[in-house]
Coordinates of C-alpha atoms and ligand atoms in Angstrom, one line a residue:
X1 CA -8.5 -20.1 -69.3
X2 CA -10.0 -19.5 -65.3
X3 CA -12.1 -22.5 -63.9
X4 CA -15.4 -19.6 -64.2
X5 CA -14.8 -19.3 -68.3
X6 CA -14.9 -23.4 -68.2
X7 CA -18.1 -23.5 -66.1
X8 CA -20.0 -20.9 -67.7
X9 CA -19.0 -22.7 -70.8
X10 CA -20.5 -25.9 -69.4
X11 CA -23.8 -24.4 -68.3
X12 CA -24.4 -22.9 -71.0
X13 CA -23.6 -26.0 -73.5
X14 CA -25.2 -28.1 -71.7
X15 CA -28.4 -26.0 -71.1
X16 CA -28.4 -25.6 -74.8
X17 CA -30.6 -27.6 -77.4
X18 CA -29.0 -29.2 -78.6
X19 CA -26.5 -29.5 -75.6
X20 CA -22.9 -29.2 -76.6
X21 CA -19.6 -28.9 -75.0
X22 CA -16.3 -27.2 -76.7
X23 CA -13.9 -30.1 -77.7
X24 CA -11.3 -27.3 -76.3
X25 CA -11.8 -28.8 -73.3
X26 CA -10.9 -32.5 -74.2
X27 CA -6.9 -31.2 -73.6
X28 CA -6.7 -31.7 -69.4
X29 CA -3.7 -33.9 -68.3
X30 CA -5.5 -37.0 -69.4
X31 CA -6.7 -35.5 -72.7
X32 CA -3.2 -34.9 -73.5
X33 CA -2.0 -38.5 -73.2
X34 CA -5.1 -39.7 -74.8
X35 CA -4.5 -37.4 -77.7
X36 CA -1.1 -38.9 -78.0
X37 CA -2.3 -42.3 -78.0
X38 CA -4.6 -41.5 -81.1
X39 CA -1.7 -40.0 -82.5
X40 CA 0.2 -43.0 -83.0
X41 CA -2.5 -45.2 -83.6
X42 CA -3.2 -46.7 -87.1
X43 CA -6.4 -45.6 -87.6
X44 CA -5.5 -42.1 -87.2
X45 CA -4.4 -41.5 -90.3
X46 CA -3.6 -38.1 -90.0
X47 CA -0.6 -38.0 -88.2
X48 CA 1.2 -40.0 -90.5
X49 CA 0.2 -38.1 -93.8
X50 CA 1.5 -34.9 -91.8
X51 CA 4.6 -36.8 -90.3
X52 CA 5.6 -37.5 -93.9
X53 CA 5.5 -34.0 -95.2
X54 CA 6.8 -32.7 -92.4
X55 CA 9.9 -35.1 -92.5
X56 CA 10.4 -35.2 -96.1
X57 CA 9.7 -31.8 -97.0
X58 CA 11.4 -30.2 -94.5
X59 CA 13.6 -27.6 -96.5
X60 CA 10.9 -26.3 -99.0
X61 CA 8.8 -25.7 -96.2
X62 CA 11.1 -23.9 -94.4
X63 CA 11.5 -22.0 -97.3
X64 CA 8.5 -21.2 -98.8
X65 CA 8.1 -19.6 -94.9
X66 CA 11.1 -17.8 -94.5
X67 CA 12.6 -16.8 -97.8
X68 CA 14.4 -13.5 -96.6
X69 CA 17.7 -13.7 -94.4
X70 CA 15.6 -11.5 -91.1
X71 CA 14.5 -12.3 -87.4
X72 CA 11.5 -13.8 -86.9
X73 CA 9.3 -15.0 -84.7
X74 CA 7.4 -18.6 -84.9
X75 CA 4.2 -18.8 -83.6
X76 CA 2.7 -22.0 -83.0
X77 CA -1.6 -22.4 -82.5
X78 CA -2.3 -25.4 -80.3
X79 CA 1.1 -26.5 -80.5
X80 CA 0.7 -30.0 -78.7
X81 CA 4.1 -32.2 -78.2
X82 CA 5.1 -30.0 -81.2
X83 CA 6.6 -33.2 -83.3
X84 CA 5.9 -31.6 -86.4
X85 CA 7.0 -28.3 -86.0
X86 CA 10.6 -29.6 -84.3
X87 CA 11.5 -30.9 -87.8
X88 CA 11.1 -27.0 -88.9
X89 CA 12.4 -25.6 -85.9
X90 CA 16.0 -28.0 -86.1
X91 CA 16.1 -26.9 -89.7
X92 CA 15.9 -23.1 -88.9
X93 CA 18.3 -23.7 -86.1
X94 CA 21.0 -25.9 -88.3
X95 CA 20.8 -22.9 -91.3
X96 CA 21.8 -20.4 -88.3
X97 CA 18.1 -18.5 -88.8
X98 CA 17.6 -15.9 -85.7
X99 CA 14.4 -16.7 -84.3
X100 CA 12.3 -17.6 -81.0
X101 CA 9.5 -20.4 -80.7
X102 CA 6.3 -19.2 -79.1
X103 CA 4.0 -22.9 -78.8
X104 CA 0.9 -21.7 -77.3
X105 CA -1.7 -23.9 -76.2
X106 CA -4.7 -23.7 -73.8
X107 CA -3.2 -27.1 -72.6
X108 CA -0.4 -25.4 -69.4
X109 CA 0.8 -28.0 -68.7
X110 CA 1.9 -28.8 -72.3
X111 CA 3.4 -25.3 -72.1
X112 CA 5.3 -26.4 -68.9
X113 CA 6.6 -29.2 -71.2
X114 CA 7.4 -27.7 -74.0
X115 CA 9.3 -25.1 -72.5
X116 CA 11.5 -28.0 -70.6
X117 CA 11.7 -30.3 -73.4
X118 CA 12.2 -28.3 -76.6
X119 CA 16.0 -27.1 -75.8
X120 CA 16.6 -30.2 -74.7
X121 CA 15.2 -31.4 -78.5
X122 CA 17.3 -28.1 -80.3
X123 CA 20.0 -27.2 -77.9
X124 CA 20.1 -23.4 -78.2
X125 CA 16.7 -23.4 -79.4
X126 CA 15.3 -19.8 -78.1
X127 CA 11.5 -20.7 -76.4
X128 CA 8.6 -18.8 -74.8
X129 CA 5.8 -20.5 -74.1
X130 CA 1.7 -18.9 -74.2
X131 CA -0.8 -21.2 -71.9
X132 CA -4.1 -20.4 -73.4
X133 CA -6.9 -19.3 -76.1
X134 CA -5.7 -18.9 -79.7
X135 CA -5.8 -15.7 -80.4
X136 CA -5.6 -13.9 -76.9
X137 CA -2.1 -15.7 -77.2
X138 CA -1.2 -14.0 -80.5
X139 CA -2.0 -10.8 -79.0
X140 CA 0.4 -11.4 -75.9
X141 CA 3.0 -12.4 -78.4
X142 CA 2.9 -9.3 -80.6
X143 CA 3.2 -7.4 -77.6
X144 CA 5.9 -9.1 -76.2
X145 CA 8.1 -9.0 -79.6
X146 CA 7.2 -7.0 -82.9
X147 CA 9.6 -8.9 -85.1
X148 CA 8.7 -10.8 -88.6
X149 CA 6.4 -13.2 -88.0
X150 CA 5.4 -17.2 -89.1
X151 CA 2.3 -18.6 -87.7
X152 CA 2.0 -22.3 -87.5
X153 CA -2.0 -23.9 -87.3
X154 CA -0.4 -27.6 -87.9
X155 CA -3.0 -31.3 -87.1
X156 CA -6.3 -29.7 -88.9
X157 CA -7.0 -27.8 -85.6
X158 CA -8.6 -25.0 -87.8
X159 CA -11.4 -28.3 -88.4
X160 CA -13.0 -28.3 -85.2
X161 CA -14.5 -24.7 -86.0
X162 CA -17.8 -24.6 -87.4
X163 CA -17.2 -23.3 -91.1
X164 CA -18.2 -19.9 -90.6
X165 CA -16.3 -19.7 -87.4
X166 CA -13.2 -21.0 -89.2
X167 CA -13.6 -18.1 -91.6
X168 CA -13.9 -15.5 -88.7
X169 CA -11.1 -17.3 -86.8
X170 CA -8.7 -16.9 -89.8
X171 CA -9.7 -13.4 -90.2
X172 CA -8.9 -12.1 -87.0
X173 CA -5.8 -14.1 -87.1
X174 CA -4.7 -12.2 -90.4
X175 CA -6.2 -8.6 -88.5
X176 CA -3.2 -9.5 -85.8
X177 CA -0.6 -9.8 -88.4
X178 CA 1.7 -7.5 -90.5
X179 CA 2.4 -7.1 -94.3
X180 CA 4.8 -10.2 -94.9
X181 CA 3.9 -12.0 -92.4
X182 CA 3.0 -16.3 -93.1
X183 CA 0.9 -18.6 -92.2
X184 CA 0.9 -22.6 -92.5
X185 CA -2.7 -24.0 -92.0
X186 CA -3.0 -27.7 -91.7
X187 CA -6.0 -29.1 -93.0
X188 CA -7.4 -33.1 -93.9
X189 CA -8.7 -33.0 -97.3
X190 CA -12.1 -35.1 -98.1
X191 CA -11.6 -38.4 -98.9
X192 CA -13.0 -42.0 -98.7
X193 CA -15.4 -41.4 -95.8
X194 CA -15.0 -45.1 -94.1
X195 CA -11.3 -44.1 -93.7
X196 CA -12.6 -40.6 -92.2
X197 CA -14.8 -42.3 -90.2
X198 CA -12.5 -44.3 -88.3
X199 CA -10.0 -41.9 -87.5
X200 CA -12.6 -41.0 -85.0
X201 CA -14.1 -44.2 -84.1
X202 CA -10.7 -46.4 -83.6
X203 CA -10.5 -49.7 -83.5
X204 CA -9.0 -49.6 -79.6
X205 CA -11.5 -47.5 -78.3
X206 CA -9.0 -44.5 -77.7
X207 CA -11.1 -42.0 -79.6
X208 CA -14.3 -42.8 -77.2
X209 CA -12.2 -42.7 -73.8
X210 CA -11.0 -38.9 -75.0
X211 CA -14.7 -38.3 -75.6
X212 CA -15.6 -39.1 -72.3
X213 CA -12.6 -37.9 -70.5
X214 CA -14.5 -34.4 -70.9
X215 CA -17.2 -35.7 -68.9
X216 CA -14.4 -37.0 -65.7
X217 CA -12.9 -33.9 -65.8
X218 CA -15.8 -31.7 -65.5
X219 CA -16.8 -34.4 -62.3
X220 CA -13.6 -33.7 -61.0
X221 CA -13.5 -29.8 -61.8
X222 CA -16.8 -28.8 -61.5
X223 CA -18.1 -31.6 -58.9
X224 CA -20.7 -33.0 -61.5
X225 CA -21.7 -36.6 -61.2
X226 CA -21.7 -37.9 -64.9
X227 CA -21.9 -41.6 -64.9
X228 CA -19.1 -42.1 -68.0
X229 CA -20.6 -45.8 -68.7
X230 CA -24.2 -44.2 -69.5
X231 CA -23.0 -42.1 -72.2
X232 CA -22.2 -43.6 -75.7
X233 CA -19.5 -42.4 -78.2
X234 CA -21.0 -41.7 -81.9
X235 CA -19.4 -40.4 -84.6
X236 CA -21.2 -39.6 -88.0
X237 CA -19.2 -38.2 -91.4
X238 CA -21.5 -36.6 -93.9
X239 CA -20.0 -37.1 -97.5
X240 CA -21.8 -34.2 -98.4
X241 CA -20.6 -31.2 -96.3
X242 CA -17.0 -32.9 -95.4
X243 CA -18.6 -32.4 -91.9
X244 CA -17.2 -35.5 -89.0
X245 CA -19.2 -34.8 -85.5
X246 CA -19.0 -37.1 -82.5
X247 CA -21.3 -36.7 -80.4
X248 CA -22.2 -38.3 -76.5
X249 CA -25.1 -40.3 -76.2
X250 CA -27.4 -40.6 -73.3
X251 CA -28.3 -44.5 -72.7
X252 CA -31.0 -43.6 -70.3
X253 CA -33.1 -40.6 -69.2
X254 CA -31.3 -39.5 -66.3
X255 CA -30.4 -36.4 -64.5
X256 CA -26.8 -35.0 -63.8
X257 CA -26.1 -32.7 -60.7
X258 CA -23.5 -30.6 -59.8
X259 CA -21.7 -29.6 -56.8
X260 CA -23.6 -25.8 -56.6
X261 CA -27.0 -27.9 -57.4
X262 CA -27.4 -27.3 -61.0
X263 CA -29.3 -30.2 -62.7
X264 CA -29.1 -31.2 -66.1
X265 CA -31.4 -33.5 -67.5
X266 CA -30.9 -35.9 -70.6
X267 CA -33.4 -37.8 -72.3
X268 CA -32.8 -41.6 -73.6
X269 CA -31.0 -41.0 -76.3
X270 CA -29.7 -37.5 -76.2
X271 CA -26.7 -36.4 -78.1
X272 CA -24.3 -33.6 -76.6
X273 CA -22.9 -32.2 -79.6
X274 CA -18.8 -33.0 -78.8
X275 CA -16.4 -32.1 -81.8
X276 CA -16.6 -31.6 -85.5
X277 CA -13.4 -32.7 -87.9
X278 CA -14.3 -30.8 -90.7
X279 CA -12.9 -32.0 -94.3
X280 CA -11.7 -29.4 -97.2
X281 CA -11.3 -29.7 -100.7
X282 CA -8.4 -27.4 -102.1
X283 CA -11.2 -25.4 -103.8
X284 CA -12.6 -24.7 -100.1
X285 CA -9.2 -24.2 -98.8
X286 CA -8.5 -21.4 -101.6
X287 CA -11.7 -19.2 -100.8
X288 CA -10.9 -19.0 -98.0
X289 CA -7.9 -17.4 -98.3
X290 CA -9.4 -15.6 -101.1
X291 CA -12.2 -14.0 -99.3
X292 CA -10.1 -13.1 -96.1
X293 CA -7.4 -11.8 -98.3
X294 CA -4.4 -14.1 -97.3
X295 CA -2.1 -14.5 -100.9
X296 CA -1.9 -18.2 -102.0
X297 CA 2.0 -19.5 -101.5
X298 CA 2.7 -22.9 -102.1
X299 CA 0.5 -26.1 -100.6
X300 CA 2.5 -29.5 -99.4
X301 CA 0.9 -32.2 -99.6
X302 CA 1.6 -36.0 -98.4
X303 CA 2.1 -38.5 -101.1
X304 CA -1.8 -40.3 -100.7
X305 CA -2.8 -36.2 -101.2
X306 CA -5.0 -36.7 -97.3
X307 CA -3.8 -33.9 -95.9
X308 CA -2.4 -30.1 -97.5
X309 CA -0.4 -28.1 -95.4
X310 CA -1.3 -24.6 -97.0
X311 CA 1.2 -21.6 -96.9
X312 CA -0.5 -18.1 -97.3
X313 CA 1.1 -14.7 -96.6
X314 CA -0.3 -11.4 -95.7
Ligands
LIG1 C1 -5.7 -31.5 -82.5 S1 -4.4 -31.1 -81.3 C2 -3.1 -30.7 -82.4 C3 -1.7 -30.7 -81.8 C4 -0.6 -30.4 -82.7 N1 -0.7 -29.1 -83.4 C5 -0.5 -31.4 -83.8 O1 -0.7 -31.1 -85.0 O2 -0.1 -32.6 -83.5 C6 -5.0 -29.5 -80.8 C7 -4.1 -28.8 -79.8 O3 -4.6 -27.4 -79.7 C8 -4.9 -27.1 -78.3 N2 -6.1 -26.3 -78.3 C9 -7.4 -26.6 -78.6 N3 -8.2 -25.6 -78.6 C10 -7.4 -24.5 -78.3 C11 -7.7 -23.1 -78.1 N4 -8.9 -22.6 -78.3 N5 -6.7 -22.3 -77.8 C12 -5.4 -22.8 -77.7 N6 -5.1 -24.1 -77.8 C13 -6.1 -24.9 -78.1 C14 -5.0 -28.4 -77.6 O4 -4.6 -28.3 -76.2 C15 -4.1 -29.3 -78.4 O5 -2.8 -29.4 -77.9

């Protein structure tokens, strides 16, 4: 990702009505280590659910993934400290499996990272590293190795696309891949919605400081001079479309300027559209591997059922 692609981005969500920015963005230095901080909070709800399958079914998932004894290659989307994945990665490495991790991530310095840490975690452990967008990463990888590959899509990242994006996302992602070829998509399943609801509005604020870190770092990168206390975090869940959005909230009409002169002006009470955690039911989660064609292997779920790690193969 250059610094241009993160203006034009911006400009062009914040020009927009309504005014949006890409919670793509929320992963700078700081967004990392607030991330991680959700992670282990309470409230967040969905790092545990995926912590327990992860930990207690570590050998069916490994394999319902890799069922024949050949080389392979694991691709992880958005791979973040990679907690999850190392429980899969140790077991691959312990049963002697020949295979290299690829964690990509738009997040470089979480590549720098992981690239340190993860032989430290699985000595031997064979790791190359992607800094940047999903899919422009898959295509580096299949050009850097053609072997078997396993695509990891782990924390219900695949919920932050608008549905029909999610759809087109998934698609192209199974256009990149080969006969044989798996894919584990993490997804948060619909449930009670006060639960949902504050997962993204926690109890210690961390959810709203991540929020608003955008809005630092595009002062900092893109010499803009948001005032961070005059924007409110507010997140909704609608029951109805499994749809959680958080959006930024203008206390005041006031007008934002940035280092080239651009204004942007905001209302009293203007929302910039910030992230949507989208919700599935199975029955959403099996069309759409039905209507892009992925075949259904088997799902994992954690023992509450809030979260279904889905297996599908091409
Ligand atoms: C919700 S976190 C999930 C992290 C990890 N997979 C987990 O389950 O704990 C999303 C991760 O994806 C990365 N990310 C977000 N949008 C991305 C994009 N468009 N391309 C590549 N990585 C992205 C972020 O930097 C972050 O590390």
């Amino acid at each position: 990702m250059t610094q241009n692609t993160f203006k034009k981005d911006v400009y062009s969500g914040l020009k927009s009505k309504p005014k949006s920015l890409s919670s793509k963005y929320f992963y700078d230095e700081t967004g990392d280590a607030l991330f991680q901080k959700i992670m282990a909070s309470d409230d967040y709800y969905l790092t545990n659910a995926d912590n327990e399958i992860f930990s207690k079914q570590t050998s069916e998932l490994s394999k319902a993934l890799t069922s024949k004894n050949e080389p392979f290659d694991v691709l992880e989307l958005g791979a973040g400290d990679a907690t999850k994945s190392t429980y899969l990665l140790k077991e691959w490495q312990n049963s002697g499996a020949d295979f290299t991790y690829f964690p990509i991530d738009i997040s470089s310095s979480m590549i720098a990272y992981l690239e340190g840490e993860m032989p430290q975690r699985i000595p031997n452990l064979k790791v190359h590293g992607f800094a940047g967008e999903y899919l422009e990463q898959v295509r580096e990888a299949n050009r850097y190795s053609k072997r078997r590959k396993v695509v990891l899509f782990l924390g219900s990242s695949i919920g932050n696309f608008e549905l029909h994006e999610a759809h087109n996302f998934l698609r192209n992602l199974y256009d990149e891949l080969h006969p044989g070829d798996m894919v584990l998509v993490g997804f948060d399943l619909k449930k009670n919605p006060h639960q949902i609801l504050k997962a993204y509005n926690d109890s210690e604020g961390i959810t709203r400081d991540f929020n608003l870190n955008l809005l630092t770092r595009i002062n900092r990168e893109l010499g803009a001079n948001f005032d961070v206390n005059q924007f409110e975090h507010f997140p909704i869940y609608n029951p109805l479309t499994g749809a959680c959005r958080s959006f930024l909230i203008s206390q005041k009409q006031q007008n934002v300027t940035f280092i080239d002169g651009t204004e942007i002006e905001f209302q009293p009470f203007e929302a910039i559209d910030m992230e949507l955690s989208q919700k599935f039911s199975i029955e959403d989660i099996d069309t759409i591997a039905m209507r892009i064609g992925f075949e259904k292997q088997p799902y994992f779920f954690d023992s509450n059922r809030y979260y279904c790690n889905a297996i599908w193969k091409k």
